[in-house]
Amino acid sequence: MTTKKIAFLFPGQGSQTVGMGRSLAEHFSVAAATFAESDEALGFPLSRIFLDGPEDELRLTENTQPAILTVSVAAWRVLGEHGIAPAMAAGHSLGEWSAHVAAGTLSFTDAVRAVKARGRSMQTAVPAGEGAMAAILALAAEQVAEACAEAAAETGLVVSAANFNSPDQTVISGATAAVEKAGELAKARGARKVVMLPVSAPFHCALMQPAQEDVARVLSTIPLGEPRIPVAANVTGTLVTTADAAREALIRQVTGTVNWAGCVQAQLAAGAEVFVEVGPGKVLTGLLRQIDRSQKCLNVEDPASLEKTLAELTARQ
């Protein structure tokens, strides 16, 4: 349909909504089959939770993560049926697993089971209320890192950068008191805003070490293939092309910083000409705008956005 080099972007936790994927399943049998495949792999009707709620069940990390993966893979398969294939892929945190399904590194069945276990481990790694995350807006990443280092030294607790989302947004993660202190120090350094995030655990920091060890154990039992397309690794912001590198990246990202801006820049350096966010929401579309305003991001999460994206790709031939 297009001769342009397409990069797929897969969303992470936070993009979930009750009802996501419903219209895809109603219009495309491959999407409905994906939901059924996920339910069978997990041994319980996950699709009922993300289609009908309740929302508090969907918000549980061990449900959120496989639910977003399932809807993202369904959208990817629908695109495939329409002849749209990516030249490369990236995913934000959890989304890196979706990207590796699209690349053929992981089977969908293996991925959804592993991600269910990943979510459970991440949820239980830190007792409820002891960890937090905050978004720091309009402050250079280097200054955010300085604020975290100072807060960690002052409190004796863990806090560090969790996501380099864009030049305008860095997310920090760690022990609640240390995150709050780092936020105060970031404001003093000129941050426009500090927003505490409604998350259930402090993801992508050293406190997630128990979860990282669990993910390593799970991945040691799963066969990984050589990726058919390059996939950006969150922890390095570079493209991986081997199964061994993919496994290492998926393990390290549990405690490591998500260098999302680096992932996008790596795709641009590799010749990406069109970006498509594949899965629920448009969070990554917004971040791409902050990273490089000259780039346009299409998205596919329902039949209407699919139709619009197919029309745009046809026009860009």
Coordinates of N, CA and C in Angstrom, one line a residue, residues 136-139 168 186-187 189-194:
I136 N 7.8 15.0 35.7 CA 8.4 16.3 35.9 C 8.4 17.0 34.5
L137 N 7.7 18.1 34.4 CA 7.5 18.8 33.1 C 8.4 20.0 33.0
A138 N 9.0 20.1 31.7 CA 9.7 21.3 31.3 C 11.0 21.5 32.2
L139 N 11.7 20.4 32.4 CA 13.0 20.5 33.1 C 14.0 19.5 32.4
D168 N 10.5 17.3 27.1 CA 9.7 18.1 28.0 C 9.1 17.3 29.2
A186 N 13.0 19.5 42.0 CA 12.9 19.8 40.6 C 12.1 21.1 40.4
K187 N 11.1 21.3 41.2 CA 10.4 22.6 41.1 C 11.4 23.8 41.4
R189 N 14.4 23.8 40.8 CA 15.3 24.0 39.7 C 14.6 24.6 38.5
G190 N 13.3 24.8 38.5 CA 12.6 25.5 37.4 C 11.6 24.6 36.7
A191 N 11.3 23.4 37.2 CA 10.3 22.6 36.5 C 9.0 23.3 36.5
R192 N 8.3 23.3 35.3 CA 7.0 24.0 35.2 C 6.0 23.3 36.1
K193 N 6.0 22.0 36.2 CA 5.0 21.3 36.9 C 5.5 19.9 37.4
V194 N 5.1 19.5 38.5 CA 5.4 18.1 39.0 C 4.0 17.5 39.3

